[in-house]
Short mmCIF file of C-alpha atoms in Angstrom, two decimals:
data_model
loop_
_atom_site.label_atom_id
_atom_site.label_comp_id
_atom_site.label_asym_id
_atom_site.label_seq_id
_atom_site.Cartn_x
_atom_site.Cartn_y
_atom_site.Cartn_z
CA MET A 323 211.37 94.65 166.82
CA ILE A 324 212.46 97.14 164.05
CA GLY A 325 212.70 94.35 161.57
CA LEU A 326 209.22 93.12 162.37
CA PHE A 327 207.79 96.58 161.95
CA SER A 328 209.40 96.89 158.61
CA LYS A 329 207.71 93.79 157.41
CA LEU A 330 204.27 95.11 158.36
CA VAL A 331 204.72 98.56 156.68
CA PRO A 332 204.85 98.41 152.88
CA SER A 333 207.67 99.97 151.07
CA ARG A 334 207.25 103.19 149.13
CA ARG A 335 207.29 101.32 145.90
CA GLY A 336 204.71 98.91 147.15
CA LEU A 337 202.51 101.64 148.39
CA GLY A 338 202.64 103.37 144.98
CA LYS A 339 201.58 100.17 143.25
CA ALA A 340 198.66 99.73 145.60
CA LEU A 341 197.48 103.24 144.85
CA VAL A 342 197.72 102.71 141.22
CA VAL A 343 195.76 99.43 141.42
CA GLY A 344 193.06 101.16 143.62
CA VAL A 345 192.66 104.04 141.18
CA LEU A 346 192.26 101.64 138.30
CA LEU A 347 189.59 99.60 140.14
CA ALA A 348 187.74 102.83 140.98
CA VAL A 349 187.74 103.95 137.43
CA ALA A 350 186.59 100.50 136.25
CA GLY A 351 183.90 100.55 138.89
CA MET A 352 182.77 103.96 137.67
CA GLY A 353 182.21 102.42 134.15
CA VAL A 354 180.63 99.26 135.44
CA LEU A 355 177.95 100.87 137.70
CA PRO A 356 176.29 102.92 134.89
CA LEU A 357 176.31 99.91 132.63
CA TYR A 358 174.69 97.88 135.41
CA VAL A 359 171.97 100.49 135.97
CA SER A 360 171.35 100.68 132.24
CA VAL A 361 170.98 96.93 131.70
CA ARG A 362 168.72 96.58 134.75
CA PHE A 363 166.57 99.48 133.61
CA THR A 364 166.20 98.16 130.16
CA SER A 365 165.34 94.68 131.42
CA HIS A 366 162.62 95.82 133.79
CA LEU A 367 161.20 98.21 131.24
CA ARG A 368 160.92 95.42 128.57
CA VAL A 369 159.13 93.11 130.99
CA ALA A 370 156.77 95.98 132.06
CA ARG A 371 155.83 96.51 128.50
CA GLN A 372 155.07 92.83 128.06
CA ASP A 373 152.87 92.84 131.25
CA LEU A 374 150.91 95.75 129.98
CA GLU A 375 150.27 94.00 126.72
CA ARG A 376 148.87 91.01 128.81
CA ARG A 377 146.85 93.56 130.95
CA ASP A 378 148.84 92.48 134.05
CA GLU A 379 149.02 95.93 135.45
CA VAL A 380 149.89 94.80 138.94
CA ALA A 381 153.15 93.12 137.67
CA ALA A 382 153.80 95.97 135.38
CA ARG A 383 153.65 98.60 138.18
CA GLY A 384 156.23 96.59 140.13
CA HIS A 385 158.75 96.68 137.27
CA LEU A 386 157.97 100.23 136.49
CA ARG A 387 158.66 101.27 140.05
CA ILE A 388 162.09 99.84 139.83
CA CYS A 389 162.68 101.73 136.58
CA ARG A 390 161.40 104.99 138.24
CA ASP A 391 163.83 104.51 141.08
CA LEU A 392 166.74 103.90 138.68
CA ARG A 393 165.84 106.87 136.48
CA PRO A 394 163.52 109.21 138.28
CA GLY A 395 163.42 111.69 135.37
CA ASP A 396 162.47 109.33 132.58
CA ALA A 397 159.29 110.40 130.89
CA GLU A 398 158.45 107.00 129.29
CA VAL A 399 158.39 105.39 132.63
CA GLN A 400 155.91 107.97 133.97
CA LEU A 401 153.72 107.49 130.85
CA LEU A 402 153.71 103.69 131.41
CA LEU A 403 153.04 104.05 135.04
CA ALA A 404 150.04 106.27 134.10
CA ARG A 405 148.77 103.56 131.79
CA ALA A 406 149.18 100.85 134.51
CA SER A 407 147.55 102.99 137.10
CA ARG A 408 144.56 103.66 134.61
CA LEU A 409 144.23 100.00 133.85
CA GLY A 410 144.17 99.14 137.50
CA GLY A 411 141.58 101.79 138.31
CA TYR A 412 143.97 104.23 140.07
CA LEU A 413 142.56 107.09 138.04
CA ALA A 414 143.84 109.97 140.25
CA ASP A 415 147.42 108.47 140.18
CA ALA A 416 147.07 108.15 136.37
CA GLU A 417 146.32 111.84 136.09
CA TYR A 418 149.23 112.76 138.23
CA ARG A 419 151.67 110.60 136.28
CA LEU A 420 150.47 112.07 132.95
CA ASN A 421 151.01 115.65 134.22
CA LEU A 422 154.49 114.61 135.43
CA CYS A 423 155.26 113.00 132.03
CA ARG A 424 154.42 116.32 130.28
CA GLU A 425 156.62 118.20 132.73
CA LEU A 426 159.50 115.84 131.91
CA GLY A 427 159.03 116.45 128.12
CA GLY A 428 157.21 113.26 127.29
CA PRO A 429 155.76 112.77 123.71
CA GLU A 430 152.57 114.95 123.50
CA GLU A 431 150.71 112.65 121.12
CA SER A 432 151.12 109.67 123.52
CA ILE A 433 150.11 111.81 126.45
CA SER A 434 147.03 113.06 124.54
CA LEU A 435 145.99 109.60 123.76
CA GLU A 436 146.41 108.23 127.27
CA ARG A 437 144.55 111.20 128.69
CA ALA A 438 141.72 110.60 126.22
CA LEU A 439 141.52 106.87 127.41
CA LEU A 440 141.59 108.09 131.04
CA ARG A 441 138.61 110.45 130.32
CA VAL A 442 136.76 107.37 129.03
CA GLN A 443 137.39 105.43 132.28
CA GLN A 444 136.44 108.36 134.34
CA GLY A 445 133.09 108.51 132.48
CA ARG A 446 133.73 112.15 131.26
CA TRP A 447 132.26 111.63 127.82
CA SER A 448 131.86 114.38 125.17
CA LEU A 449 131.28 114.35 121.40
CA ALA A 450 134.77 115.81 120.92
CA LEU A 451 136.30 112.97 122.89
CA GLU A 452 134.52 110.35 120.77
CA GLU A 453 135.51 112.04 117.56
CA ARG A 454 139.17 112.13 118.71
CA LEU A 455 139.15 108.44 119.53
CA GLN A 456 137.35 107.65 116.31
CA THR A 457 140.21 109.33 114.43
CA TYR A 458 142.66 106.93 116.15
CA ILE A 459 140.57 104.09 115.07
CA ASP A 460 140.29 105.32 111.45
CA GLN A 461 144.15 105.83 111.33
CA ASN A 462 144.66 102.15 112.53
CA HIS A 463 146.73 103.52 115.48
CA PRO A 464 149.53 101.05 116.66
CA GLN A 465 147.72 100.86 120.03
CA LEU A 466 144.35 100.13 118.37
CA PRO A 467 143.51 96.98 120.39
CA ALA A 468 144.17 98.84 123.70
CA ILE A 469 142.04 101.79 122.54
CA LEU A 470 139.14 99.48 121.53
CA ASP A 471 139.45 97.71 124.92
CA THR A 472 139.03 100.82 126.97
CA LEU A 473 136.46 102.38 124.65
CA SER A 474 134.26 99.24 124.60
CA GLN A 475 134.48 98.98 128.42
CA GLY A 476 133.49 102.63 128.66
CA TYR A 477 130.51 102.21 126.35
CA VAL A 478 129.38 99.13 128.36
CA ALA A 479 129.54 101.24 131.59
CA ILE A 480 127.13 103.76 130.06
CA TYR A 481 125.00 101.17 128.33
CA ARG A 482 125.94 102.20 124.77
CA LEU A 483 125.62 98.58 123.69
CA GLU A 484 125.67 99.10 119.87
CA SER A 485 128.75 101.35 120.17
CA ALA A 486 130.44 98.69 122.46
CA ARG A 487 129.73 95.97 120.00
CA TYR A 488 131.09 98.06 117.09
CA CYS A 489 134.47 98.34 119.01
CA LEU A 490 134.48 94.72 120.00
CA ASP A 491 133.96 93.62 116.42
CA LEU A 492 136.84 95.66 115.29
CA TRP A 493 139.04 94.36 118.23
CA LEU A 494 138.16 90.78 117.34
CA GLU A 495 139.06 91.37 113.58
CA LEU A 496 142.55 92.32 114.88
CA GLN A 497 142.82 89.64 117.55
CA PRO A 498 140.18 86.89 116.88
CA CYS A 499 141.02 84.79 119.97
CA ASP A 500 141.28 87.44 122.58
CA THR A 501 139.44 86.07 125.57
CA ARG A 502 138.58 89.44 127.13
CA ALA A 503 137.07 90.71 123.94
CA LEU A 504 135.04 87.57 123.46
CA LEU A 505 133.66 87.53 126.94
CA ARG A 506 132.66 91.23 126.73
CA ARG A 507 131.05 90.83 123.38
CA GLY A 508 129.20 87.84 124.69
CA TRP A 509 127.94 89.95 127.54
CA VAL A 510 126.79 92.69 125.15
CA ARG A 511 125.10 90.27 122.79
CA GLU A 512 123.15 88.82 125.72
CA ARG A 513 121.80 92.22 126.60
CA LEU A 514 120.92 92.78 122.83
CA HIS A 515 118.91 89.56 123.07
CA GLN A 516 121.33 87.71 120.76
CA GLU A 517 121.77 84.68 123.02
CA ALA A 518 122.81 82.25 120.23
CA GLU A 519 125.58 84.64 119.08
CA ALA A 520 126.66 85.21 122.70
CA ALA A 521 126.98 81.32 123.15
CA GLU A 522 129.28 81.30 120.11
CA ASP A 523 131.52 83.92 121.76
CA TYR A 524 131.67 81.99 124.88
CA ARG A 525 132.45 78.72 123.04
CA LEU A 526 135.35 80.39 121.21
CA ALA A 527 136.59 81.85 124.45
CA LEU A 528 136.59 78.28 126.00
CA THR A 529 138.48 76.92 122.93
CA THR A 530 141.11 79.53 123.57
CA GLU A 531 141.28 79.05 127.32
CA GLU A 532 139.73 75.71 128.34
CA ASP A 533 140.12 76.49 132.11
CA ASN A 534 138.38 79.88 131.91
CA THR A 535 135.57 79.41 134.45
CA THR A 536 133.80 82.68 133.57
CA ALA A 537 133.38 81.60 129.97
CA ARG A 538 132.18 78.11 131.10
CA LEU A 539 129.67 79.53 133.52
CA ARG A 540 128.24 82.12 131.03
CA LEU A 541 127.99 79.52 128.32
CA ALA A 542 126.11 77.21 130.65
CA GLN A 543 123.69 79.95 131.67
CA VAL A 544 123.10 81.08 128.08
CA LEU A 545 122.44 77.45 126.96
CA LEU A 546 120.03 77.01 129.82
CA HIS A 547 118.17 80.22 128.73
CA LEU A 548 117.98 78.69 125.23
CA ASP A 549 116.39 75.56 126.72
CA LEU A 550 119.51 73.38 125.84
CA ALA A 551 119.43 71.99 129.44
CA GLN A 552 121.32 68.78 128.61
CA GLU A 553 124.40 70.57 127.22
CA ALA A 554 124.13 73.23 129.96
CA SER A 555 124.08 70.59 132.74
CA VAL A 556 127.32 69.04 131.36
CA LEU A 557 129.01 72.46 131.75
CA PHE A 558 127.58 73.16 135.24
CA GLU A 559 128.68 69.64 136.36
CA SER A 560 132.10 70.15 135.02
CA LEU A 561 132.37 73.45 136.96
CA ARG A 562 131.28 71.63 140.16
CA GLN A 563 133.91 68.94 139.54
CA ARG A 564 136.50 71.75 139.22
CA GLY A 565 135.73 72.98 142.65
CA GLN A 566 133.37 75.80 141.50
CA ASP A 567 130.34 74.92 143.71
CA ASP A 568 129.09 78.40 144.47
CA VAL A 569 125.33 79.31 144.40
CA SER A 570 125.31 80.25 140.68
CA VAL A 571 126.70 76.94 139.65
CA LEU A 572 124.51 74.72 141.92
CA LEU A 573 121.34 76.70 141.05
CA GLY A 574 122.10 76.41 137.29
CA LEU A 575 122.50 72.71 137.74
CA ALA A 576 119.32 72.41 139.74
CA ARG A 577 117.40 74.26 136.94
CA CYS A 578 118.84 71.81 134.48
CA ARG A 579 117.77 68.85 136.51
CA ARG A 580 114.21 70.29 136.75
CA LYS A 581 113.95 70.98 133.03
CA LEU A 582 115.29 67.46 132.35
CA GLY A 583 112.60 65.89 134.58
CA GLU A 584 115.18 64.83 137.27
CA SER A 585 112.95 66.21 140.15
CA GLU A 586 114.56 64.32 142.94
CA GLU A 587 118.15 65.43 142.13
CA ALA A 588 116.82 69.04 141.54
CA GLY A 589 115.15 68.96 145.02
CA ARG A 590 118.31 67.68 146.66
CA LEU A 591 120.41 70.44 145.18
CA LEU A 592 117.80 73.05 146.14
CA GLU A 593 117.84 71.81 149.73
CA GLU A 594 121.50 72.23 149.88
CA LEU A 595 121.29 75.69 148.45
CA ALA A 596 118.60 76.68 150.94
CA ASP A 597 120.98 75.84 153.82
CA ARG A 598 123.76 77.72 152.11
CA ALA A 599 121.85 80.84 150.94
CA PRO A 600 118.69 81.02 153.01
CA ARG A 601 117.80 84.53 151.79
CA ASP A 602 118.59 84.15 148.11
CA SER A 603 115.32 84.96 146.17
CA ALA A 604 116.40 82.89 143.07
CA VAL A 605 116.80 79.76 145.23
CA MET A 606 113.19 80.30 146.62
CA LEU A 607 111.85 80.88 143.25
CA GLU A 608 113.32 77.66 141.84
CA ARG A 609 111.98 75.71 144.83
CA GLY A 610 108.59 77.19 144.22
CA ARG A 611 108.69 76.33 140.56
CA LEU A 612 109.76 72.75 141.26
CA ALA A 613 106.93 72.39 143.81
CA LEU A 614 104.48 73.85 141.38
CA GLU A 615 105.47 71.20 138.71
CA GLN A 616 105.02 68.47 141.29
CA SER A 617 101.45 69.86 142.14
CA LYS A 618 102.48 70.66 145.64
CA HIS A 619 100.65 73.93 145.52
CA GLU A 620 100.67 74.84 149.26
CA GLU A 621 104.35 74.37 149.36
CA ALA A 622 104.92 76.18 146.11
CA GLU A 623 102.99 79.20 147.37
CA ASN A 624 105.14 79.28 150.54
CA TRP A 625 108.44 79.36 148.59
CA LEU A 626 107.13 81.93 145.92
CA ARG A 627 105.87 84.34 148.68
CA GLN A 628 109.33 84.09 150.21
CA ALA A 629 110.85 84.78 146.84
CA VAL A 630 108.65 87.85 146.35
CA ARG A 631 109.34 89.18 149.79
CA LEU A 632 113.07 88.99 149.14
CA ALA A 633 112.82 90.48 145.58
CA PRO A 634 109.49 92.45 145.40
CA TYR A 635 109.99 93.68 141.83
CA ASP A 636 111.28 90.57 140.19
CA TYR A 637 109.10 89.61 137.36
CA GLN A 638 109.67 85.83 137.33
CA SER A 639 108.89 85.47 141.09
CA ASN A 640 105.71 87.65 140.85
CA TYR A 641 104.49 85.88 137.62
CA SER A 642 105.09 82.35 139.20
CA LEU A 643 103.20 83.31 142.32
CA PHE A 644 100.27 84.55 140.13
CA LEU A 645 100.16 81.19 138.38
CA CYS A 646 100.33 79.39 141.74
CA LEU A 647 97.44 81.51 143.17
CA ASN A 648 95.29 80.60 140.15
CA GLN A 649 96.06 76.92 140.58
CA ARG A 650 95.10 77.19 144.18
CA ASP A 651 91.73 78.84 143.21
CA LYS A 652 92.40 82.00 145.02
CA PRO A 653 90.74 84.49 142.40
CA ASP A 654 91.00 87.64 144.52
CA GLU A 655 94.61 87.30 145.45
CA ALA A 656 95.42 85.99 141.82
CA GLU A 657 93.73 89.20 140.45
CA GLU A 658 95.74 91.47 142.71
CA GLN A 659 98.92 89.67 141.82
CA GLN A 660 98.17 89.90 138.18
CA ARG A 661 97.91 93.76 138.46
CA ARG A 662 101.23 93.71 140.26
CA VAL A 663 102.81 91.67 137.42
CA GLY A 664 101.26 94.05 134.85
CA ARG A 665 102.87 97.14 136.51
CA ILE A 666 106.28 95.40 136.65
CA GLU A 667 105.93 94.30 132.96
CA ALA A 668 104.93 97.83 131.91
CA ASP A 669 107.99 99.25 133.68
CA MET A 670 110.26 96.56 132.01
CA LYS A 671 108.85 97.46 128.62
CA HIS A 672 109.18 101.20 129.11
CA MET A 673 112.80 100.58 130.30
CA ASN A 674 113.70 98.60 127.26
CA GLU A 675 112.21 101.22 125.02
CA LEU A 676 114.33 103.97 126.80
CA THR A 677 117.55 102.03 126.55
CA ASP A 678 116.92 101.29 122.88
CA ARG A 679 116.30 104.87 122.14
CA LEU A 680 119.39 105.88 124.23
CA GLN A 681 121.68 104.09 121.71
CA SER A 682 121.03 106.97 119.22
CA ARG A 683 120.86 109.70 121.82
CA PRO A 684 123.63 108.94 124.27
CA TYR A 685 123.91 112.45 125.76
CA ASP A 686 120.25 112.72 126.60
CA ALA A 687 120.29 113.45 130.44
CA ASP A 688 116.49 113.37 130.77
CA MET A 689 116.40 109.85 129.35
CA ARG A 690 119.17 108.71 131.58
CA CYS A 691 117.45 110.29 134.58
CA GLU A 692 114.14 108.53 133.76
CA ILE A 693 115.95 105.11 133.48
CA GLY A 694 117.52 105.77 136.79
CA ARG A 695 114.16 106.69 138.40
CA LEU A 696 112.66 103.47 136.97
CA PHE A 697 115.34 101.37 138.53
CA LEU A 698 114.86 103.08 141.94
CA ARG A 699 111.12 102.54 141.76
CA ASN A 700 111.61 98.91 141.14
CA GLY A 701 113.90 98.39 144.03
CA GLU A 702 117.21 98.42 142.08
CA GLY A 703 118.93 101.18 144.05
CA ARG A 704 122.51 100.40 143.05
CA GLU A 705 121.64 100.34 139.35
CA GLY A 706 119.41 103.39 139.63
CA VAL A 707 122.22 105.44 141.18
CA LEU A 708 124.58 104.42 138.47
CA TRP A 709 122.18 105.63 135.76
CA LEU A 710 121.48 108.87 137.58
CA GLN A 711 125.33 109.41 137.83
CA SER A 712 125.70 108.84 134.27
CA ALA A 713 123.15 111.56 133.55
CA LEU A 714 125.31 113.96 135.59
CA GLN A 715 128.35 112.95 133.60
CA VAL A 716 126.68 114.28 130.35
CA ALA A 717 124.96 117.15 132.09
CA PRO A 718 126.46 118.15 135.54
CA ASP A 719 123.74 120.75 136.24
CA HIS A 720 120.80 118.50 135.42
CA ARG A 721 118.40 119.40 138.22
CA PRO A 722 115.92 116.56 137.86
CA THR A 723 118.73 114.10 138.44
CA HIS A 724 120.07 116.01 141.45
CA GLN A 725 116.53 116.00 142.85
CA ALA A 726 116.24 112.30 142.28
CA LEU A 727 119.61 111.58 143.89
CA ALA A 728 118.79 113.85 146.92
CA GLU A 729 115.45 112.14 147.50
CA HIS A 730 116.98 108.61 147.14
CA TYR A 731 119.84 109.29 149.59
CA GLU A 732 117.45 110.97 152.08
CA HIS A 733 115.15 107.91 151.85
CA GLU A 734 118.11 105.65 152.48
CA GLY A 735 119.08 107.62 155.56
CA LYS A 736 122.32 109.04 153.94
CA PRO A 737 121.99 112.84 154.40
CA ASP A 738 125.72 113.37 153.89
CA LEU A 739 125.37 111.99 150.28
CA ALA A 740 122.12 113.86 149.68
CA ALA A 741 123.61 117.30 150.90
CA PRO A 742 125.75 118.02 147.79
CA HIS A 743 122.70 117.60 145.59
CA ARG A 744 120.61 119.79 147.73
CA ARG A 745 123.33 122.45 147.54
CA VAL A 746 123.04 122.31 143.73
CA LEU A 747 119.36 122.55 143.83
CA ARG A 748 119.47 125.63 146.12
CA ALA A 749 121.98 127.34 143.79
CA PRO A 750 120.52 129.79 141.22
CA SER A 751 119.37 128.13 138.00
CA GLY A 752 122.08 128.38 135.36
CA SER A 753 124.99 128.91 137.69
CA ALA A 754 127.94 126.44 137.46
CA PRO A 755 127.20 123.77 140.00
CA PRO A 756 129.86 122.41 142.33
CA ARG A 757 130.44 118.73 141.50
CA PRO A 758 128.85 116.48 144.12
CA ASP A 759 131.20 114.18 146.00
CA SER A 760 129.23 111.18 145.00
CA VAL A 761 129.90 111.92 141.36
CA GLU A 762 133.63 112.40 141.99
CA ASN A 763 133.78 109.09 143.83
CA PHE A 764 132.10 107.53 140.84
CA HIS A 765 134.82 108.83 138.55
CA ASP A 766 137.65 107.69 140.73
CA ARG A 767 136.58 104.05 141.00
CA PRO A 768 137.52 101.25 138.53
CA LEU A 769 134.41 100.33 136.59
CA SER A 770 135.40 96.67 136.35
CA GLN A 771 135.72 96.40 140.06
CA SER A 772 132.50 97.93 141.32
CA ASP A 773 130.17 97.10 138.50
CA PRO A 774 129.05 93.77 137.35
CA ARG A 775 129.41 94.77 133.85
CA PRO A 776 132.61 93.47 132.16
#
């Protein structure tokens, strides 16, 4: 028994050797662990930078979170997390990360630039902010494409179209084939009534990314507007063949077929659309136009009246109904409809004049308020509210805008949204108003996700 026990218990010499080996392994481990952490940190940081270059902020945030867990006190990680949050529309988090980066001793110049871009996305414009960003542009800053990206998007959001185009032109001089820049400039050119130039931007975007369905759809729609129905129909059909058979694609294809004289195919597409989108005013309008061309006047009047009921202030629907009533020999109704068309046309003309003047007077709250009221009067509540909120961004105490928003929300049965504006109106004139919740919410949302503008 004693002999067996002695075999199980190591000798003193063996025990000493084991201790020495254990210590050596522990020391080696202490050296390997920091090296492993460093390599892993560097690898994820490199990939995160690449993701941000590609504007894949979701992937970037994932890699940066790993970097943050590995080195919680790294200022650069917090700066890049702030950028990823800003690009993703998490503006409050971006603000928090920038403050944390400063506390950690991050580079003041980089923090200042990122904060300026954050202010643009928040819609908190000022002349000083624009001048600071223009300095970065004049100095050809290393991050110039990213600066021009954010600045152009901000200008689009407040309808500074000429300023947006200036930024996009510079961006495309640096990166001629950037798809996002081409799509955004095409959108701006459409609103500046430069449809042929917009088509060229969309064509180049398609050359760069053949499978880009947004570029293909926009190009098809612009070509249709330019009465190039044959070319547009090829694009709409290719979208349908690629599985993109939503309302906008099928409606565009139906319009092409009508313009090309293929009435039967246009009618078949419109019947399919009517089943899928029974309350779409654009579908009703197109059915009315097709019936009018086929001299089916009673049927045309039915579709066009439905279109007007669904979109009471749409110019094309009202004008088509006026033409139909004339052809049906209903002079009294046609005359009343003509007056309605005239009012809509006058508002459209006035709105175009205001938006043109706004390009040289971007901080004119009165003008922004008037544009917002025009949209509201013409049934465009969402767009009207956006314009009114933009007026408060440049002049937070602008009482006519608070009045307009209060009245709109009360009319919509939303007293909780009207209340902050009423509080501002009750405050003594000239006192610093509390910022209404609705404006705060507007600042904290990603423009690209809640606004159709690119």
